[in-house]
PDB file of C-alpha atoms in Angstrom:
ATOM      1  CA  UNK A   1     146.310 208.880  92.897  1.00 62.00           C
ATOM      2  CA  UNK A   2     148.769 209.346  89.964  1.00 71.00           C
ATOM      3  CA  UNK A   3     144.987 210.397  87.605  1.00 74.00           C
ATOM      4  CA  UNK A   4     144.023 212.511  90.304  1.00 80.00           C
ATOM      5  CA  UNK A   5     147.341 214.368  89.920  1.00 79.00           C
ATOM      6  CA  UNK A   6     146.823 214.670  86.089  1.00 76.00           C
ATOM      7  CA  UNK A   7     143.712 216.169  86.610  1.00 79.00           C
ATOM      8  CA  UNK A   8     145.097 218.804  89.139  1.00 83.00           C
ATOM      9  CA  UNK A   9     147.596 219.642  87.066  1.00 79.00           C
ATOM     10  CA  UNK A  10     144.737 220.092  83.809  1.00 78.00           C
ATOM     11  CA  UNK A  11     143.067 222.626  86.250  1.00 81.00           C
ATOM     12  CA  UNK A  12     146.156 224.189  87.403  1.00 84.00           C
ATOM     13  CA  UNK A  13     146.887 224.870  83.736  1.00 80.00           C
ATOM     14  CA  UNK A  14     143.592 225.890  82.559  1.00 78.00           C
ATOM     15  CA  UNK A  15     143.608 228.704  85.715  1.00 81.00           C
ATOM     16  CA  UNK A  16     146.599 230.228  84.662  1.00 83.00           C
ATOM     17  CA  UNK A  17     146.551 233.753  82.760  1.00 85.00           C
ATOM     18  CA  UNK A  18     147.469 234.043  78.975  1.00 83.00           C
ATOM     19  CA  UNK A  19     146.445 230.089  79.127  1.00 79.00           C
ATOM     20  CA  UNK A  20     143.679 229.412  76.538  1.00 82.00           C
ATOM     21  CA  UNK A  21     141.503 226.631  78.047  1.00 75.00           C
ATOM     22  CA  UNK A  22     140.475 225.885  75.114  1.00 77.00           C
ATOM     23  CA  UNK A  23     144.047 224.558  73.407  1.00 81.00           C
ATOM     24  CA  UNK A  24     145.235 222.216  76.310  1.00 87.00           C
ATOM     25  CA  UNK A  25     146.962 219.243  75.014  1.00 92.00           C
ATOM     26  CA  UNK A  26     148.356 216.451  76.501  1.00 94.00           C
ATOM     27  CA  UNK A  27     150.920 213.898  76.102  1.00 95.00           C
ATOM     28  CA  UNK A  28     152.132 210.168  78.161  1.00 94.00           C
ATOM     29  CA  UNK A  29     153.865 207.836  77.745  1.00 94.00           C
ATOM     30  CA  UNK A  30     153.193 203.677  78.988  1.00 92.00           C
ATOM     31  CA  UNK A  31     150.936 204.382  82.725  1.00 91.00           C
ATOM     32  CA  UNK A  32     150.638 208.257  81.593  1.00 93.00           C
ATOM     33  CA  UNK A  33     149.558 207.408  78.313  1.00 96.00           C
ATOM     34  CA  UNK A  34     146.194 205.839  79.647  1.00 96.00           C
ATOM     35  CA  UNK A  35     146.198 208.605  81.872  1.00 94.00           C
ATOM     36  CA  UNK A  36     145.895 211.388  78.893  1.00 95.00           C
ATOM     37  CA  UNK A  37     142.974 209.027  77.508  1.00 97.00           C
ATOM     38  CA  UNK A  38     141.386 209.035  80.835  1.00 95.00           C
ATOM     39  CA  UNK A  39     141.483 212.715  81.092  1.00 94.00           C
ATOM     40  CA  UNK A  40     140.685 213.331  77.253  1.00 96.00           C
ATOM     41  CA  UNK A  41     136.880 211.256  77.896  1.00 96.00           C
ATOM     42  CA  UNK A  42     136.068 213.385  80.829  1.00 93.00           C
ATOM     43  CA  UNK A  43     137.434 217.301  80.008  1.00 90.00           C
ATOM     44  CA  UNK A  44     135.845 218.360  77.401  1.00 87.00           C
ATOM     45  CA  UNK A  45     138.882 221.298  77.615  1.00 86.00           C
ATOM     46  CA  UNK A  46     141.287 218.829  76.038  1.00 92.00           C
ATOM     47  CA  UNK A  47     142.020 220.038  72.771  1.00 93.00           C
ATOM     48  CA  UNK A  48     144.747 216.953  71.793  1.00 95.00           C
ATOM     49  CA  UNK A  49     146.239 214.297  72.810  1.00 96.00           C
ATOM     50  CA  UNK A  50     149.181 212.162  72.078  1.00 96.00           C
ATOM     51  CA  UNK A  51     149.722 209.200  74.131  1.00 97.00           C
ATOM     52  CA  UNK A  52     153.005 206.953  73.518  1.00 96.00           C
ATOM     53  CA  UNK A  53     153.278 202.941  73.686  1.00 95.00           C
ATOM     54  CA  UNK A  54     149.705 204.003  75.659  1.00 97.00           C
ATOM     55  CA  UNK A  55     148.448 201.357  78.637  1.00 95.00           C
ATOM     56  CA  UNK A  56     144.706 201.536  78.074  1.00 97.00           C
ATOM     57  CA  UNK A  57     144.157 197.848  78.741  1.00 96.00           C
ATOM     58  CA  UNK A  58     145.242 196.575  82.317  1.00 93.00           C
ATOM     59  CA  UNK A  59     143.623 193.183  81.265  1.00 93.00           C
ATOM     60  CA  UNK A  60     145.793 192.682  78.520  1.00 93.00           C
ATOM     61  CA  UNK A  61     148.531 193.916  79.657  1.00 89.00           C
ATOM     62  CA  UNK A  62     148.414 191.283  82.731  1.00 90.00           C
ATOM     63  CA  UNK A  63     148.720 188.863  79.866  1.00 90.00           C
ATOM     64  CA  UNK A  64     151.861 189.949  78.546  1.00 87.00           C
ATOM     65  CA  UNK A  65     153.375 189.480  81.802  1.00 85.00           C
ATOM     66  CA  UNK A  66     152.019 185.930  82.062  1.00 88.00           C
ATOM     67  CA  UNK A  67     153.208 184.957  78.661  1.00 88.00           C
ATOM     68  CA  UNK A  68     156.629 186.665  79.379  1.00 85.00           C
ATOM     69  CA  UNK A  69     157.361 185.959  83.212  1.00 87.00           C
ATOM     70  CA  UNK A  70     154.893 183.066  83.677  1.00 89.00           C
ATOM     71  CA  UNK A  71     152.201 182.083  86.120  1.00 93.00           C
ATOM     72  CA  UNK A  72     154.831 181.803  88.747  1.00 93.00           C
ATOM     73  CA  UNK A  73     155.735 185.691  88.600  1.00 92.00           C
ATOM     74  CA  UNK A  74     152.081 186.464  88.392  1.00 91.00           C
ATOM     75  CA  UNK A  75     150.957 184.806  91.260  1.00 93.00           C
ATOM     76  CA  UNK A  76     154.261 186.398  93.493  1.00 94.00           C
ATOM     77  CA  UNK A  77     152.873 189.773  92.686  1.00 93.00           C
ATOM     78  CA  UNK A  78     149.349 188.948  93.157  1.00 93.00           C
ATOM     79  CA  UNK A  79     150.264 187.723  96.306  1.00 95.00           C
ATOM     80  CA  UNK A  80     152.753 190.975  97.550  1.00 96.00           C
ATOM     81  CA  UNK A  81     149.690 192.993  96.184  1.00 94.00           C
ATOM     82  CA  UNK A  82     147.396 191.210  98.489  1.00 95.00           C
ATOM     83  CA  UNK A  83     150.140 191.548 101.505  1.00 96.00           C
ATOM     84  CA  UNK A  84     150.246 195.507 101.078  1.00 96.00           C
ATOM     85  CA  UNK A  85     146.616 195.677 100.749  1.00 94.00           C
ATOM     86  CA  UNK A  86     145.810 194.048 103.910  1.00 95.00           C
ATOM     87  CA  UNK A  87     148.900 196.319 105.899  1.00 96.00           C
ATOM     88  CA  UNK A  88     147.419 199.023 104.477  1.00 94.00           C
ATOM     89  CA  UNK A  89     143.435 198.294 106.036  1.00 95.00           C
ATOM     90  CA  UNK A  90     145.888 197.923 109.380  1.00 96.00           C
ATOM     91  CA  UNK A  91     147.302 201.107 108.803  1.00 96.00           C
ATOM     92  CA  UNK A  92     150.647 199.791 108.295  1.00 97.00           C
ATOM     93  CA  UNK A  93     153.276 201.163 105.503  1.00 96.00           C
ATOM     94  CA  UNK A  94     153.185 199.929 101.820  1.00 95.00           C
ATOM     95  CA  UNK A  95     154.755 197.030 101.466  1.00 97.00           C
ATOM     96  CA  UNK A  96     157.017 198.012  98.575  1.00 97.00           C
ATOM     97  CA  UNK A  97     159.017 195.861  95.674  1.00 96.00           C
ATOM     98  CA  UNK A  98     160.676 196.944  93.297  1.00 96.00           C
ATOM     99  CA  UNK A  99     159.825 198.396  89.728  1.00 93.00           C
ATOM    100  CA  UNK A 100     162.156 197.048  87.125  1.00 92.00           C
ATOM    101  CA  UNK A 101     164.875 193.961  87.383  1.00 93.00           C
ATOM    102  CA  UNK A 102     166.730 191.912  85.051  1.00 91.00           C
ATOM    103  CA  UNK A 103     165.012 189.216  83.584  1.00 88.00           C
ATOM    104  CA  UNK A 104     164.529 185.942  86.302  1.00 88.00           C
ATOM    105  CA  UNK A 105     164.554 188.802  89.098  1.00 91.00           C
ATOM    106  CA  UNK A 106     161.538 190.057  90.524  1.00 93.00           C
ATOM    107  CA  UNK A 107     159.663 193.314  89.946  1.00 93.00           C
ATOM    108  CA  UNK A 108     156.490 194.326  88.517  1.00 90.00           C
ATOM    109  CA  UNK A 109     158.518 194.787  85.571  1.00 87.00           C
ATOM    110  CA  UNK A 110     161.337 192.001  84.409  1.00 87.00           C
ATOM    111  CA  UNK A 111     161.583 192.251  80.421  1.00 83.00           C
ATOM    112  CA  UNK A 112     164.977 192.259  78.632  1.00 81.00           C
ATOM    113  CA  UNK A 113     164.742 195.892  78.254  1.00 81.00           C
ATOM    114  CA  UNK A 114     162.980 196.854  81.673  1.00 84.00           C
ATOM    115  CA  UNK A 115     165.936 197.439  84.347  1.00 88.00           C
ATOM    116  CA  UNK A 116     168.061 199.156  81.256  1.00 87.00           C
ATOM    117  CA  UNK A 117     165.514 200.954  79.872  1.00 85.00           C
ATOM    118  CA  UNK A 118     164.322 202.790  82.960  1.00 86.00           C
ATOM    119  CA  UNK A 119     167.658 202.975  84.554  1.00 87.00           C
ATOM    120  CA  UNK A 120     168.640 205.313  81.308  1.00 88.00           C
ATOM    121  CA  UNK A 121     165.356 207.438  82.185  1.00 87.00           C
ATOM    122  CA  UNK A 122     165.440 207.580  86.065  1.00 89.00           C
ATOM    123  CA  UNK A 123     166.369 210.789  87.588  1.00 91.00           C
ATOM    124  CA  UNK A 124     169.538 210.866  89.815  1.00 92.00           C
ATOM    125  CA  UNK A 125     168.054 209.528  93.317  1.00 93.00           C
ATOM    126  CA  UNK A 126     165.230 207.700  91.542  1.00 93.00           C
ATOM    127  CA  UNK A 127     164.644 204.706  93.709  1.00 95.00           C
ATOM    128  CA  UNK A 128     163.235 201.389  92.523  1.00 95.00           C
ATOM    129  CA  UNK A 129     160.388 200.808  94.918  1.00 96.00           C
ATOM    130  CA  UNK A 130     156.347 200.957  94.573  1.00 94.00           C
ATOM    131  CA  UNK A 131     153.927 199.763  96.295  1.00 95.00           C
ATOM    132  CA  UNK A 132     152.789 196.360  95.809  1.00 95.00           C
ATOM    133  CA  UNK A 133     149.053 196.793  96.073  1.00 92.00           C
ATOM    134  CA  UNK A 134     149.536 198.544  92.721  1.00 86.00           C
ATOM    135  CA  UNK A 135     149.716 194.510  91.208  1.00 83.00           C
ATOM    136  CA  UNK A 136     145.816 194.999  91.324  1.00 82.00           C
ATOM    137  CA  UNK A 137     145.138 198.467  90.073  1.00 85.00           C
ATOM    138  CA  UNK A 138     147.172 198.075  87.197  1.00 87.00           C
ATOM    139  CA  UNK A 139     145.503 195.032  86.047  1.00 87.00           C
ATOM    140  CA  UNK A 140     141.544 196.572  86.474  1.00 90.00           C
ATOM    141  CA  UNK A 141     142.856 200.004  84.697  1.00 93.00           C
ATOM    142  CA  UNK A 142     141.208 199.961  81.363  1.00 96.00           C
ATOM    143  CA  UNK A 143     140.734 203.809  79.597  1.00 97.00           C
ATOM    144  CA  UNK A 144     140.023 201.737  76.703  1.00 97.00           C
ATOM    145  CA  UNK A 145     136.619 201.396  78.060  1.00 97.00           C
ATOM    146  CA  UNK A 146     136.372 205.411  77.988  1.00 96.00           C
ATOM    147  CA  UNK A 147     137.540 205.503  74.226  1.00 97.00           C
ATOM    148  CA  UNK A 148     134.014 206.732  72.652  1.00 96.00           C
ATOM    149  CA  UNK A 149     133.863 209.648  75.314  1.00 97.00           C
ATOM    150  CA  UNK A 150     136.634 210.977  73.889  1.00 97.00           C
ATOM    151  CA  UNK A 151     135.844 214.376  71.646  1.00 96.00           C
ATOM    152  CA  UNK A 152     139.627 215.300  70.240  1.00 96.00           C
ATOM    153  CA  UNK A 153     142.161 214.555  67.910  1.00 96.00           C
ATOM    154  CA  UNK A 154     144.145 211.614  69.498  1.00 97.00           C
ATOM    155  CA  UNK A 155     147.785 210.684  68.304  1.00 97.00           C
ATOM    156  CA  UNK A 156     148.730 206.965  69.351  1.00 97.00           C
ATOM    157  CA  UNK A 157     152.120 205.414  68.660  1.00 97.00           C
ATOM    158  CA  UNK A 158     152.042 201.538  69.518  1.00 96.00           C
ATOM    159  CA  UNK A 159     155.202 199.651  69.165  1.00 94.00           C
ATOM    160  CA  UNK A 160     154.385 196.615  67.691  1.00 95.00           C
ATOM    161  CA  UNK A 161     157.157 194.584  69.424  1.00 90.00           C
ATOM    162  CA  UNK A 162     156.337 196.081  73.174  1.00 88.00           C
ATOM    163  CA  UNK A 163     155.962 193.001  75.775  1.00 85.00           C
ATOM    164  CA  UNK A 164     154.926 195.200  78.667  1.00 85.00           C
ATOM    165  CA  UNK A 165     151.682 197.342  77.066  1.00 89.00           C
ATOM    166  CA  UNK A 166     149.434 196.144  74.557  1.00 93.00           C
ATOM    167  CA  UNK A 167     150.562 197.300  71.442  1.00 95.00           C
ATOM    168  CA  UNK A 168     146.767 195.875  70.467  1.00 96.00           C
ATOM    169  CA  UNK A 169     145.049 197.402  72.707  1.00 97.00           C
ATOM    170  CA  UNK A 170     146.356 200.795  71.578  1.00 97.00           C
ATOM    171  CA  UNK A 171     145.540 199.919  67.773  1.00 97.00           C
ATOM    172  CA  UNK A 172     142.429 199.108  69.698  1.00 97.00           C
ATOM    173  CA  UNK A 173     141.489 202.374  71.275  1.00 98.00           C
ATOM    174  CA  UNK A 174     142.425 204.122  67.763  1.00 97.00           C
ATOM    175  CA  UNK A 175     139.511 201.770  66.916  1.00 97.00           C
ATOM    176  CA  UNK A 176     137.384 202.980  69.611  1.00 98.00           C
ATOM    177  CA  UNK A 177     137.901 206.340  69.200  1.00 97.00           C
ATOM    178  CA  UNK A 178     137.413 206.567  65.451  1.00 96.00           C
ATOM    179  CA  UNK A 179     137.702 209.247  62.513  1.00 96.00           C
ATOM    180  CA  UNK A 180     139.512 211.475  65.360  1.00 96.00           C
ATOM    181  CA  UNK A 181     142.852 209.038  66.039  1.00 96.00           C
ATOM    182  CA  UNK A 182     145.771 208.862  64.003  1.00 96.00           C
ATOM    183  CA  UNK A 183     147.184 204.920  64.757  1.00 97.00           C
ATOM    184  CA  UNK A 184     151.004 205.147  63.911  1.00 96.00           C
ATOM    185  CA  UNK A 185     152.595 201.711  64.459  1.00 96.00           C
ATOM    186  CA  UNK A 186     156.531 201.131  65.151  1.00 95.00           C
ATOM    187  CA  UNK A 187     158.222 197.879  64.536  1.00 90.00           C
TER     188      UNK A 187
END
């Protein structure tokens, strides 16, 4: 749903008066960044795009969390995922867990940095719940695969030490995408 809203808000934009469809750029950061390559393969009225510490490979990013939380956290969210999905075919509510924790707690997210990182981000109010079916989406979301659709300059900064996205997977899609990507890598 979280695409869908991108590309809503891309139309939105282009509709506007004084807006020049034909300069749109766009910029994410971690989920958002995949999102901007999504978006950049199928409108051709993206102009740029810069996408930050990007998620483009779900795949590989699954491995990160088994090689930093183990098989044991893995297989917990697999299983919540699996929980939600069926209440949701029952019409039940999303069976929610929580986004970041301190490392040993559990969350889709449980790095050293995680819980400090996005409490220093997080709007007043934000609360620290998803929904668990998103275990699964995450880990089949690959805008990598769209890289050689993609017609416009693309900026991507990979950190080199991140443990959550690929930070080869977005040297990667600079790969992919060829003479029009500008790879800047971060230690």
């Amino acid at each position: 749903h979280q695409l869908d809203d991108w590309r809503a808000a891309v139309a939105f934009a282009a509709a506007l008066p004084g807006v020049d469809n034909e300069r749109i750029a766009l910029w994410g950061v971690s989920l958002s960044g995949g999102h901007v390559v999504s978006l950049a393969a199928e409108d051709l009225r993206i102009a740029a795009i810069s996408a930050l510490v990007p998620m483009v490979d779900g795949l590989a990013a699954v491995g990160l969390v088994l090689k930093g939380s183990g098989l044991g956290h893995l297989l917990r969210l697999s299983l919540y995922g699996a929980i939600d999905l069926l209440r949701g075919l029952f019409g039940f509510k999303p069976l929610l867990i929580p986004v970041v924790a301190r490392p040993g707690g559990f969350a889709v997210l449980s790095t050293a940095d995680a819980y400090d990182g996005y409490s220093a981000v997080a709007a007043e109010g934000w609360v620290n719940k998803m929904s668990a079916r998103i275990a699964f989406t995450l880990g089949l979301y690959r805008p990598i695969a769209k890289a050689t659709q993609i017609t416009c300059p693309v900026l991507i900064q990979a950190c080199m030490d991140d443990v959550v996205v690929s930070p080869a997977a977005a040297v990667e899609l600079g790969r992919r995408v060829g003479r029009l990507a500008m790879v800047r890598q971060y230690a």
